[in-house]
Each structure stands twice: as structure tokens, then as C-alpha cells.
Coordinates of N, CA and C in Angstrom, one line a residue:
Chain A
A1 N -58.3 -23.7 -32.4 CA -58.2 -24.8 -33.4 C -59.4 -24.7 -34.4
A2 N -59.1 -25.1 -35.6 CA -60.2 -25.0 -36.6 C -61.2 -26.0 -36.3
G3 N -62.5 -25.6 -36.6 CA -63.6 -26.5 -36.4 C -64.3 -26.8 -37.6
V4 N -65.4 -27.6 -37.6 CA -66.2 -27.9 -38.7 C -67.1 -26.7 -39.0
I5 N -67.2 -26.2 -40.2 CA -68.0 -25.1 -40.5 C -69.2 -25.5 -41.3
Q6 N -70.3 -25.0 -40.9 CA -71.5 -25.3 -41.7 C -72.2 -24.0 -42.1
S7 N -72.7 -24.0 -43.3 CA -73.5 -22.8 -43.8 C -74.6 -23.2 -44.6
P8 N -75.7 -22.5 -44.6 CA -75.9 -21.4 -43.6 C -76.3 -21.9 -42.2
R9 N -76.3 -21.1 -41.2 CA -76.7 -21.6 -39.9 C -78.2 -21.7 -39.7
H10 N -78.9 -20.9 -40.4 CA -80.4 -20.9 -40.4 C -80.9 -20.8 -41.8
L11 N -81.9 -21.5 -42.1 CA -82.5 -21.5 -43.5 C -84.0 -21.7 -43.3
I12 N -84.7 -20.8 -44.0 CA -86.2 -21.0 -44.0 C -86.6 -21.1 -45.5
K13 N -87.4 -22.2 -45.7 CA -87.9 -22.5 -47.1 C -89.3 -22.8 -47.0
E14 N -90.0 -22.7 -48.2 CA -91.3 -23.1 -48.4 C -91.4 -24.6 -48.8
K15 N -92.5 -25.2 -48.6 CA -92.7 -26.5 -49.1 C -92.5 -26.6 -50.6
R16 N -91.9 -27.7 -51.0 CA -91.6 -28.0 -52.4 C -90.4 -27.3 -52.9
E17 N -89.8 -26.4 -52.1 CA -88.6 -25.7 -52.5 C -87.4 -26.6 -52.4
T18 N -86.2 -26.1 -52.8 CA -85.0 -26.8 -52.7 C -84.0 -26.1 -51.8
A19 N -83.2 -26.9 -51.0 CA -82.2 -26.3 -50.1 C -80.9 -27.0 -50.3
T20 N -79.8 -26.2 -50.1 CA -78.5 -26.8 -50.2 C -77.7 -26.4 -48.9
L21 N -77.2 -27.4 -48.2 CA -76.5 -27.2 -47.0 C -75.0 -27.5 -47.3
K22 N -74.1 -26.7 -46.7 CA -72.7 -26.9 -47.0 C -71.9 -27.2 -45.7
C23 N -70.9 -28.0 -45.9 CA -70.1 -28.4 -44.7 C -68.6 -28.3 -45.1
Y24 N -67.8 -27.7 -44.3 CA -66.4 -27.6 -44.5 C -65.7 -28.3 -43.4
P25 N -65.1 -29.4 -43.6 CA -64.5 -30.2 -42.5 C -63.2 -29.6 -42.0
I26 N -62.8 -30.1 -40.9 CA -61.5 -29.6 -40.3 C -60.4 -30.0 -41.3
P27 N -59.4 -29.1 -41.5 CA -58.4 -29.4 -42.4 C -57.7 -30.8 -42.2
R28 N -57.5 -31.5 -43.2 CA -56.8 -32.8 -43.2 C -57.8 -33.9 -42.7
H29 N -59.1 -33.6 -42.5 CA -60.1 -34.6 -42.3 C -60.7 -35.0 -43.6
D30 N -60.6 -36.2 -44.0 CA -61.1 -36.6 -45.3 C -62.4 -37.4 -45.2
T31 N -63.0 -37.5 -44.0 CA -64.2 -38.2 -43.9 C -65.3 -37.3 -43.3
V32 N -66.5 -37.3 -44.0 CA -67.5 -36.4 -43.6 C -68.8 -37.2 -43.4
Y33 N -69.6 -36.8 -42.4 CA -70.9 -37.4 -42.1 C -71.9 -36.4 -42.0
W34 N -73.1 -36.8 -42.4 CA -74.3 -35.9 -42.2 C -75.3 -36.6 -41.3
Y35 N -75.9 -35.8 -40.4 CA -76.9 -36.3 -39.5 C -78.1 -35.3 -39.5
Q36 N -79.2 -35.9 -39.2 CA -80.5 -35.1 -39.1 C -81.0 -35.2 -37.7
Q37 N -81.4 -34.1 -37.0 CA -82.0 -34.2 -35.7 C -83.3 -33.4 -35.7
G38 N -84.4 -34.2 -35.7 CA -85.7 -33.6 -35.7 C -86.0 -33.1 -34.3
P39 N -87.0 -32.2 -34.1 CA -87.4 -31.6 -32.8 C -87.6 -32.7 -31.8
G40 N -86.9 -32.6 -30.7 CA -87.0 -33.5 -29.6 C -86.5 -34.9 -29.9
Q41 N -85.8 -35.1 -30.9 CA -85.3 -36.4 -31.3 C -83.7 -36.5 -31.2
D42 N -83.2 -37.7 -31.3 CA -81.8 -37.8 -31.3 C -81.3 -37.8 -32.8
P43 N -80.1 -37.4 -33.0 CA -79.5 -37.3 -34.4 C -79.6 -38.7 -35.1
Q44 N -80.0 -38.6 -36.3 CA -80.0 -39.8 -37.2 C -79.0 -39.7 -38.3
F45 N -78.3 -40.7 -38.5 CA -77.3 -40.7 -39.6 C -77.9 -40.7 -41.0
L46 N -77.4 -39.8 -41.9 CA -78.0 -39.8 -43.2 C -77.0 -40.4 -44.2
I47 N -75.8 -39.9 -44.3 CA -74.9 -40.3 -45.3 C -73.4 -39.9 -44.9
S48 N -72.5 -40.7 -45.5 CA -71.1 -40.3 -45.2 C -70.2 -40.5 -46.4
F49 N -69.1 -39.7 -46.4 CA -68.2 -39.8 -47.5 C -66.7 -39.9 -47.0
Y50 N -66.0 -40.7 -47.8 CA -64.6 -40.9 -47.5 C -63.8 -40.7 -48.8
E51 N -62.9 -39.8 -48.8 CA -62.1 -39.6 -50.0 C -63.0 -39.3 -51.2
K52 N -64.0 -38.5 -51.0 CA -64.9 -38.0 -52.0 C -65.8 -39.1 -52.6
M53 N -65.8 -40.3 -51.9 CA -66.7 -41.4 -52.4 C -67.7 -41.6 -51.2
Q54 N -68.9 -41.9 -51.6 CA -69.9 -42.3 -50.6 C -69.5 -43.6 -49.9
S55 N -69.4 -43.5 -48.5 CA -69.0 -44.7 -47.8 C -70.1 -45.4 -47.1
D56 N -71.2 -44.7 -46.8 CA -72.3 -45.4 -46.1 C -73.5 -44.5 -46.3
K57 N -74.7 -45.2 -46.1 CA -75.9 -44.5 -46.3 C -76.9 -44.9 -45.3
G58 N -77.6 -44.0 -44.7 CA -78.6 -44.3 -43.7 C -80.0 -44.0 -44.2
S59 N -80.8 -43.4 -43.3 CA -82.2 -43.2 -43.6 C -82.3 -41.8 -44.4
I60 N -81.7 -41.8 -45.5 CA -81.8 -40.5 -46.3 C -82.8 -40.7 -47.4
P61 N -83.8 -39.7 -47.4 CA -84.9 -39.8 -48.4 C -84.3 -39.7 -49.8
D62 N -85.0 -40.3 -50.8 CA -84.5 -40.2 -52.2 C -84.5 -38.7 -52.7
R63 N -85.2 -37.9 -52.0 CA -85.3 -36.4 -52.4 C -84.0 -35.7 -52.0
F64 N -83.2 -36.4 -51.2 CA -81.9 -35.8 -50.8 C -80.8 -36.4 -51.5
S65 N -79.8 -35.6 -51.8 CA -78.5 -36.1 -52.4 C -77.4 -35.4 -51.8
A66 N -76.2 -35.9 -51.8 CA -75.0 -35.3 -51.2 C -73.8 -35.7 -52.0
Q67 N -72.8 -34.9 -51.9 CA -71.5 -35.2 -52.5 C -70.4 -34.5 -51.7
Q68 N -69.2 -35.1 -51.9 CA -68.0 -34.5 -51.3 C -67.1 -34.0 -52.5
F69 N -66.6 -32.8 -52.4 CA -65.8 -32.3 -53.5 C -64.3 -32.4 -53.3
S70 N -63.6 -32.0 -54.4 CA -62.1 -32.3 -54.4 C -61.4 -31.6 -53.2
D71 N -62.0 -30.5 -52.7 CA -61.4 -29.8 -51.5 C -62.0 -30.4 -50.2
Y72 N -62.7 -31.5 -50.3 CA -63.3 -32.2 -49.2 C -64.5 -31.6 -48.5
H73 N -64.9 -30.4 -49.0 CA -66.2 -29.9 -48.5 C -67.3 -30.7 -49.0
S74 N -68.4 -30.7 -48.3 CA -69.6 -31.5 -48.7 C -70.8 -30.7 -48.8
E75 N -71.7 -31.1 -49.7 CA -73.0 -30.4 -49.8 C -74.1 -31.4 -49.7
L76 N -75.2 -31.0 -49.0 CA -76.4 -31.8 -48.9 C -77.5 -31.1 -49.6
N77 N -78.0 -31.7 -50.7 CA -79.0 -31.1 -51.5 C -80.4 -31.7 -51.2
M78 N -81.4 -30.9 -50.9 CA -82.7 -31.4 -50.5 C -83.7 -30.8 -51.4
S79 N -84.4 -31.6 -52.1 CA -85.4 -31.1 -53.0 C -86.9 -31.5 -52.6
S80 N -87.8 -30.8 -53.2 CA -89.2 -31.1 -52.8 C -89.4 -31.1 -51.3
L81 N -89.0 -30.0 -50.7 CA -89.0 -30.0 -49.2 C -90.4 -30.2 -48.6
E82 N -90.4 -30.9 -47.5 CA -91.7 -31.2 -46.8 C -91.6 -30.7 -45.4
L83 N -92.7 -30.5 -44.8 CA -92.7 -29.9 -43.4 C -91.9 -30.8 -42.5
G84 N -91.9 -32.1 -42.7 CA -91.2 -33.0 -41.8 C -89.7 -32.9 -42.0
D85 N -89.2 -32.2 -43.0 CA -87.8 -32.0 -43.2 C -87.2 -30.9 -42.2
S86 N -88.1 -30.2 -41.5 CA -87.6 -29.2 -40.6 C -86.8 -29.9 -39.5
A87 N -85.6 -29.5 -39.3 CA -84.7 -30.2 -38.4 C -83.4 -29.4 -38.3
L88 N -82.6 -29.9 -37.4 CA -81.2 -29.5 -37.3 C -80.3 -30.5 -38.0
Y89 N -79.5 -30.0 -39.0 CA -78.7 -30.9 -39.8 C -77.2 -30.6 -39.4
F90 N -76.6 -31.7 -38.9 CA -75.2 -31.7 -38.5 C -74.3 -32.3 -39.5
C91 N -73.2 -31.7 -39.6 CA -72.1 -32.3 -40.4 C -71.0 -32.6 -39.4
A92 N -70.3 -33.7 -39.5 CA -69.2 -34.1 -38.7 C -68.0 -34.5 -39.6
S93 N -66.8 -34.3 -39.1 CA -65.7 -34.7 -39.9 C -64.8 -35.5 -39.0
S94 N -64.0 -36.4 -39.6 CA -63.1 -37.2 -38.9 C -61.8 -37.5 -39.7
P95 N -60.7 -37.6 -39.0 CA -59.5 -37.9 -39.7 C -59.3 -39.4 -40.0
A96 N -60.4 -40.2 -39.6 CA -60.4 -41.6 -39.8 C -60.1 -42.1 -41.2
R97 N -59.2 -43.0 -41.3 CA -58.9 -43.7 -42.6 C -59.5 -45.0 -42.5
L98 N -60.7 -45.2 -43.1 CA -61.4 -46.5 -43.0 C -60.4 -47.7 -43.3
P99 N -60.6 -48.8 -42.6 CA -61.6 -49.1 -41.6 C -61.3 -48.7 -40.2
S100 N -60.3 -47.8 -39.9 CA -60.0 -47.4 -38.6 C -61.1 -46.5 -38.1
V101 N -61.1 -46.3 -36.8 CA -62.2 -45.4 -36.2 C -61.6 -44.3 -35.4
D102 N -62.1 -43.1 -35.6 CA -61.6 -42.0 -34.8 C -62.8 -41.1 -34.5
T103 N -62.5 -40.1 -33.6 CA -63.5 -39.2 -33.1 C -64.1 -38.4 -34.2
Q104 N -65.4 -38.2 -34.1 CA -66.1 -37.4 -35.1 C -66.3 -36.0 -34.4
Y105 N -65.9 -35.0 -35.1 CA -66.1 -33.6 -34.7 C -67.3 -33.0 -35.4
F106 N -68.2 -32.5 -34.6 CA -69.4 -32.0 -35.1 C -69.4 -30.4 -35.4
G107 N -70.0 -30.0 -36.4 CA -70.2 -28.6 -36.7 C -71.4 -28.1 -35.9
P108 N -71.7 -26.8 -35.9 CA -72.7 -26.2 -35.1 C -74.1 -26.5 -35.6
G109 N -74.2 -27.0 -36.8 CA -75.5 -27.4 -37.4 C -76.2 -26.3 -38.2
T110 N -77.0 -26.7 -39.1 CA -77.9 -25.8 -39.9 C -79.3 -26.1 -39.5
R111 N -80.0 -25.1 -39.0 CA -81.4 -25.3 -38.6 C -82.3 -24.9 -39.9
L112 N -82.9 -25.9 -40.4 CA -83.8 -25.8 -41.5 C -85.2 -25.8 -41.1
T113 N -85.9 -24.7 -41.5 CA -87.4 -24.6 -41.2 C -88.1 -24.6 -42.5
V114 N -89.0 -25.5 -42.6 CA -89.9 -25.6 -43.9 C -91.3 -25.1 -43.5
L115 N -91.7 -24.1 -44.2 CA -93.1 -23.5 -43.9 C -94.1 -24.0 -44.9
Chain B
K1 N -79.9 -55.1 -35.2 CA -79.8 -53.7 -35.4 C -79.4 -53.0 -34.0
Q2 N -78.4 -52.2 -34.1 CA -77.9 -51.6 -32.8 C -78.9 -50.6 -32.3
E3 N -79.3 -50.6 -31.0 CA -80.1 -49.6 -30.4 C -79.4 -49.1 -29.2
V4 N -79.5 -47.8 -28.9 CA -78.9 -47.2 -27.8 C -80.0 -46.6 -26.9
T5 N -80.0 -46.9 -25.6 CA -81.0 -46.4 -24.7 C -80.3 -45.6 -23.5
Q6 N -80.9 -44.5 -23.1 CA -80.3 -43.8 -22.0 C -81.3 -43.6 -20.9
I7 N -80.8 -43.8 -19.7 CA -81.7 -43.7 -18.5 C -80.9 -42.9 -17.5
P8 N -81.5 -41.9 -16.8 CA -82.9 -41.5 -17.0 C -83.1 -40.6 -18.2
A9 N -84.3 -40.3 -18.6 CA -84.6 -39.4 -19.7 C -84.4 -37.9 -19.2
A10 N -84.6 -37.7 -17.9 CA -84.5 -36.4 -17.4 C -84.0 -36.5 -15.9
L11 N -83.3 -35.5 -15.5 CA -82.7 -35.5 -14.1 C -82.6 -34.1 -13.6
S12 N -83.1 -33.8 -12.4 CA -83.0 -32.5 -11.8 C -82.3 -32.6 -10.4
V13 N -81.2 -32.0 -10.2 CA -80.5 -32.1 -9.0 C -80.0 -30.8 -8.5
P14 N -79.7 -30.7 -7.2 CA -79.1 -29.5 -6.6 C -77.6 -29.5 -6.9
E15 N -77.1 -28.3 -7.0 CA -75.7 -28.1 -7.3 C -74.8 -28.9 -6.2
G16 N -73.7 -29.4 -6.7 CA -72.8 -30.1 -5.9 C -72.9 -31.6 -5.9
E17 N -74.0 -32.1 -6.3 CA -74.2 -33.6 -6.3 C -73.4 -34.3 -7.4
N18 N -73.0 -35.5 -7.0 CA -72.3 -36.4 -8.0 C -73.4 -37.2 -8.8
L19 N -73.2 -37.2 -10.1 CA -74.3 -37.8 -10.9 C -73.8 -39.0 -11.7
V20 N -74.7 -39.9 -12.1 CA -74.4 -41.0 -13.0 C -75.4 -41.1 -14.0
L21 N -75.0 -40.9 -15.3 CA -75.9 -41.1 -16.4 C -75.6 -42.4 -17.1
N22 N -76.7 -43.1 -17.4 CA -76.5 -44.5 -17.9 C -76.8 -44.6 -19.4
C23 N -76.1 -45.4 -20.1 CA -76.3 -45.7 -21.5 C -76.2 -47.2 -21.7
S24 N -77.1 -47.8 -22.5 CA -77.0 -49.2 -22.8 C -77.2 -49.4 -24.3
F25 N -76.5 -50.4 -24.8 CA -76.6 -50.7 -26.2 C -76.9 -52.2 -26.4
T26 N -77.6 -52.5 -27.4 CA -78.1 -53.9 -27.6 C -77.1 -54.8 -28.1
D27 N -76.2 -54.3 -29.0 CA -75.2 -55.2 -29.6 C -73.8 -54.8 -29.0
S28 N -73.2 -55.8 -28.3 CA -71.9 -55.5 -27.7 C -70.8 -55.4 -28.7
A29 N -71.1 -55.7 -30.0 CA -70.0 -55.6 -31.0 C -69.9 -54.2 -31.5
I30 N -69.4 -53.3 -30.7 CA -69.2 -51.9 -31.1 C -67.7 -51.6 -31.1
Y31 N -67.4 -50.6 -31.9 CA -66.0 -50.2 -31.9 C -65.7 -49.3 -30.7
N32 N -66.3 -48.1 -30.7 CA -66.1 -47.2 -29.6 C -67.5 -46.6 -29.1
L33 N -67.4 -45.8 -28.1 CA -68.6 -45.1 -27.6 C -68.2 -43.7 -27.2
Q34 N -69.1 -42.8 -27.6 CA -68.8 -41.4 -27.4 C -69.9 -40.7 -26.7
W35 N -69.5 -39.8 -25.8 CA -70.5 -39.0 -25.0 C -70.4 -37.6 -25.5
F36 N -71.6 -37.0 -25.7 CA -71.7 -35.6 -26.2 C -72.6 -34.8 -25.2
R37 N -72.4 -33.5 -25.3 CA -73.3 -32.6 -24.6 C -73.9 -31.7 -25.6
Q38 N -75.2 -31.4 -25.4 CA -76.0 -30.5 -26.3 C -76.8 -29.5 -25.5
D39 N -76.5 -28.2 -25.7 CA -77.3 -27.2 -25.1 C -78.5 -26.9 -26.0
P40 N -79.6 -26.4 -25.5 CA -80.9 -26.3 -26.2 C -80.6 -25.6 -27.6
G41 N -81.1 -26.2 -28.6 CA -81.0 -25.6 -30.0 C -79.6 -25.4 -30.5
K42 N -78.6 -26.0 -29.8 CA -77.2 -25.9 -30.2 C -76.6 -27.1 -30.8
G43 N -75.3 -27.1 -31.1 CA -74.6 -28.2 -31.7 C -74.2 -29.2 -30.6
L44 N -73.5 -30.2 -31.1 CA -73.0 -31.3 -30.3 C -71.6 -31.0 -29.9
T45 N -71.3 -31.1 -28.6 CA -69.9 -31.0 -28.1 C -69.4 -32.3 -27.6
S46 N -68.4 -32.8 -28.2 CA -67.9 -34.1 -27.8 C -67.2 -34.0 -26.4
L47 N -67.6 -34.9 -25.5 CA -67.0 -34.9 -24.2 C -65.9 -35.9 -24.0
L48 N -66.3 -37.1 -24.3 CA -65.3 -38.2 -24.1 C -65.5 -39.3 -25.2
L49 N -64.5 -39.9 -25.7 CA -64.5 -41.0 -26.6 C -63.8 -42.2 -25.9
I50 N -64.5 -43.3 -25.7 CA -63.9 -44.5 -25.2 C -63.7 -45.5 -26.3
Q51 N -62.5 -45.8 -26.5 CA -62.2 -46.7 -27.6 C -62.4 -48.2 -27.2
S52 N -62.6 -49.0 -28.2 CA -63.0 -50.4 -27.9 C -62.1 -51.1 -26.9
S53 N -60.8 -50.8 -26.9 CA -59.9 -51.5 -26.1 C -59.8 -50.9 -24.7
Q54 N -60.5 -49.8 -24.5 CA -60.4 -49.1 -23.2 C -61.6 -49.4 -22.3
R55 N -61.5 -49.1 -21.0 CA -62.6 -49.3 -20.1 C -63.1 -48.0 -19.6
E56 N -62.3 -46.9 -19.6 CA -62.8 -45.6 -19.2 C -61.9 -44.5 -19.7
Q57 N -62.5 -43.3 -19.6 CA -61.8 -42.1 -20.0 C -62.2 -41.0 -19.0
T58 N -61.3 -40.1 -18.7 CA -61.5 -39.0 -17.8 C -61.2 -37.7 -18.4
S59 N -62.0 -36.7 -18.1 CA -61.7 -35.3 -18.5 C -62.3 -34.4 -17.4
G60 N -61.4 -33.8 -16.6 CA -61.8 -32.9 -15.6 C -62.8 -33.6 -14.6
R61 N -64.0 -33.1 -14.5 CA -65.0 -33.7 -13.5 C -65.8 -34.8 -14.2
L62 N -65.4 -35.2 -15.4 CA -66.2 -36.2 -16.1 C -65.4 -37.5 -16.2
N63 N -66.1 -38.6 -16.0 CA -65.5 -39.9 -16.1 C -66.5 -40.8 -16.8
A64 N -66.1 -41.4 -17.9 CA -66.9 -42.3 -18.6 C -66.3 -43.7 -18.6
S65 N -67.2 -44.7 -18.4 CA -66.7 -46.1 -18.4 C -67.5 -46.9 -19.5
L66 N -66.9 -48.0 -19.9 CA -67.5 -48.8 -20.9 C -67.3 -50.3 -20.5
D67 N -68.4 -51.0 -20.5 CA -68.4 -52.4 -20.3 C -69.1 -53.1 -21.5
K68 N -68.3 -53.5 -22.4 CA -68.9 -54.0 -23.7 C -69.7 -55.3 -23.4
S69 N -69.2 -56.1 -22.5 CA -69.8 -57.4 -22.2 C -71.2 -57.3 -21.7
S70 N -71.5 -56.2 -20.9 CA -72.8 -56.0 -20.4 C -73.6 -55.0 -21.3
G71 N -73.0 -54.4 -22.3 CA -73.6 -53.5 -23.1 C -73.9 -52.2 -22.4
R72 N -73.0 -51.7 -21.6 CA -73.3 -50.5 -20.8 C -72.2 -49.5 -20.8
S73 N -72.5 -48.2 -20.7 CA -71.6 -47.2 -20.4 C -72.2 -46.2 -19.4
T74 N -71.4 -45.7 -18.6 CA -71.9 -44.7 -17.6 C -71.0 -43.4 -17.8
L75 N -71.7 -42.3 -17.6 CA -71.0 -41.0 -17.5 C -71.2 -40.5 -16.1
Y76 N -70.1 -40.3 -15.4 CA -70.1 -39.8 -14.0 C -69.7 -38.3 -14.0
I77 N -70.5 -37.5 -13.4 CA -70.2 -36.1 -13.3 C -70.0 -35.8 -11.8
A78 N -68.8 -35.3 -11.5 CA -68.5 -35.0 -10.1 C -68.9 -33.5 -9.8
A79 N -69.4 -33.3 -8.6 CA -69.6 -32.0 -8.1 C -70.3 -31.1 -9.1
S80 N -71.5 -31.5 -9.5 CA -72.3 -30.9 -10.5 C -72.4 -29.4 -10.3
Q81 N -72.5 -28.6 -11.4 CA -72.7 -27.2 -11.4 C -73.8 -26.8 -12.3
P82 N -74.4 -25.6 -12.0 CA -75.5 -25.1 -12.9 C -75.1 -25.1 -14.4
G83 N -73.8 -24.8 -14.7 CA -73.3 -24.8 -16.0 C -73.3 -26.2 -16.7
D84 N -73.5 -27.2 -15.9 CA -73.6 -28.6 -16.5 C -75.0 -28.9 -17.1
S85 N -75.9 -28.0 -16.8 CA -77.3 -28.2 -17.3 C -77.3 -28.3 -18.9
A86 N -77.7 -29.4 -19.4 CA -77.7 -29.6 -20.8 C -78.3 -31.0 -21.1
T87 N -78.4 -31.4 -22.3 CA -78.7 -32.8 -22.7 C -77.5 -33.5 -23.0
Y88 N -77.3 -34.7 -22.4 CA -76.1 -35.5 -22.6 C -76.5 -36.8 -23.4
L89 N -75.8 -36.9 -24.5 CA -76.1 -38.0 -25.5 C -74.9 -39.0 -25.5
C90 N -75.3 -40.2 -25.5 CA -74.2 -41.2 -25.8 C -74.4 -41.8 -27.2
A91 N -73.4 -42.2 -27.9 CA -73.5 -42.7 -29.2 C -72.5 -43.8 -29.4
A92 N -72.9 -44.8 -30.1 CA -72.1 -46.0 -30.3 C -71.7 -46.1 -31.8
Y93 N -70.4 -46.6 -31.9 CA -69.9 -46.9 -33.3 C -70.1 -48.4 -33.5
P94 N -71.1 -48.7 -34.3 CA -71.4 -50.2 -34.5 C -70.3 -50.8 -35.4
R95 N -70.0 -52.0 -35.2 CA -69.1 -52.7 -36.1 C -69.8 -52.8 -37.5
G96 N -69.0 -52.7 -38.5 CA -69.5 -52.8 -39.9 C -70.3 -51.6 -40.3
G97 N -70.3 -50.5 -39.5 CA -71.1 -49.4 -39.8 C -70.3 -48.2 -40.5
Y98 N -69.1 -48.5 -40.8 CA -68.2 -47.4 -41.4 C -68.3 -46.2 -40.6
N99 N -68.3 -46.3 -39.3 CA -68.1 -45.2 -38.3 C -69.4 -44.4 -38.1
K100 N -70.5 -44.7 -38.7 CA -71.7 -43.9 -38.4 C -72.1 -44.1 -37.0
L101 N -72.5 -43.0 -36.3 CA -72.9 -43.1 -34.9 C -74.3 -43.4 -34.8
I102 N -74.6 -44.2 -33.8 CA -76.0 -44.5 -33.4 C -76.2 -43.8 -32.0
F103 N -77.1 -42.9 -32.0 CA -77.3 -42.1 -30.8 C -78.4 -42.6 -29.9
G104 N -78.3 -42.4 -28.6 CA -79.4 -42.5 -27.7 C -80.2 -41.3 -27.7
A105 N -81.4 -41.3 -27.0 CA -82.3 -40.2 -27.0 C -81.8 -39.1 -26.0
G106 N -80.8 -39.4 -25.2 CA -80.3 -38.4 -24.3 C -80.9 -38.3 -22.9
T107 N -80.1 -37.7 -22.0 CA -80.6 -37.4 -20.6 C -80.6 -35.9 -20.5
R108 N -81.7 -35.3 -20.2 CA -81.8 -33.8 -19.9 C -81.5 -33.6 -18.5
L109 N -80.4 -32.9 -18.3 CA -79.9 -32.6 -16.9 C -80.2 -31.2 -16.6
A110 N -80.7 -31.0 -15.4 CA -80.9 -29.6 -14.9 C -80.2 -29.6 -13.5
V111 N -79.3 -28.7 -13.3 CA -78.6 -28.5 -12.0 C -79.0 -27.2 -11.5
H112 N -79.7 -27.1 -10.4 CA -80.1 -25.9 -9.8 C -79.3 -25.4 -8.6
P113 N -79.1 -24.1 -8.5 CA -78.3 -23.6 -7.4 C -78.8 -23.9 -6.1

């Protein structure tokens, strides 16, 4: 069965650089979520999209922005990177049609290292 | 604000033992609760989702229960195996949260032969 695809899997950047993470949801899933998991921490919700519109926002820095495109893939753009941005970034997708609730399926994550 | 707590933080057991991992949440007004497994440096694998109207879910050697009134969920692992060694995370879907998950810090499980 198709799964959530994230690219790249690993990314190394210098401080103050910009990074773009991509997420391709499971086909026919129109809801996408982004989570950040710092070293030794639990995943924290960043932002979500439903039908290409932002549906919810969590603890996402102003330096980060995201969008969902017409083909439902999503991109997380991170600018002015800081050392503290080093983390595993997960994307999840769900067939949920808000306000109903359904299982979120997680991608393998993108490991971002900021030097 | 919804908070999710998992006890114990770490657990080391010999192979074959039956285990209970605990998860508690501060606000009983949740939609669903989901259990995940995470291997070191890897992604999240969904194990079980308990919907709001359900009390438990089973998959193979895993059984998860949900008691919303007491704000608790347990994950029961029968006949543990070394391959079960991983971190187990529970996550709650808070009401009004548009499905964003609130995660606990996880229980690190080590099953030794």
C-alpha cells in the first residue's frame, strides 16, 4: 500500500540558510499535518492543511511557512535556520474530512541538521 | 490545555513477560487516542487507534484500552519479544483541535533475551 513520502530524508544546512521539506500524502488523503520532534522529545504539532487551506497552527516559528498544493503535496519552508531547528520533521496524512476524525499516517520523517 | 503523560518512562524486561504501558491525559474531552511505535531515529508506526466511542482495540499481541472518564489509556503487550524493543508513544486527539495530535513523551521499552 502507498505510504506518505517525505523528501529529502536527510538534510544538512548551515545557520541562517533556508530549507524546504516536501511531503506527498497517501493518494486520496486531503489532510496533511506537520510535526517537529527534537532530540529526545516527543513530536510537536506545527501546522495542518485541509483541502489546500491551513486548518490549524501550532508552535510554528514565524520563520517557517508551509502550504499545500493543488496535487495535495505540501512543503514546509524554513528560513534563517537556527541550531535549535535540528530535529526530525514528520508529515502525516489523513483521509479525514473535517470535522470528522480519522487515523493519521506518518511518513518516515526528514532529519534536519543545522550546523 | 491538553497534556499527555506516559508512565513508566523506561522499562526493561526479560523476553516473554506481559507488559502494561500507561498513558494519561488531563482533559477527558478527547476524540480518539492513538498508540505509536518508534524505533531509534526512525519514523512513527501507528499501532492502534481507539475511537471516542470505543473502549479497546486489539491487534495481534497488542491490546489498547481507553477510559475517558478517568483520563487513561493502557497498552498491553502479551508475551514480549526482543523485537518489541522500541519507544511507545500515545497521542490524544483533543476536541476542537482539528485533529492535531498531542503526544506523550513515550515509554522506552527494552526486551532482552
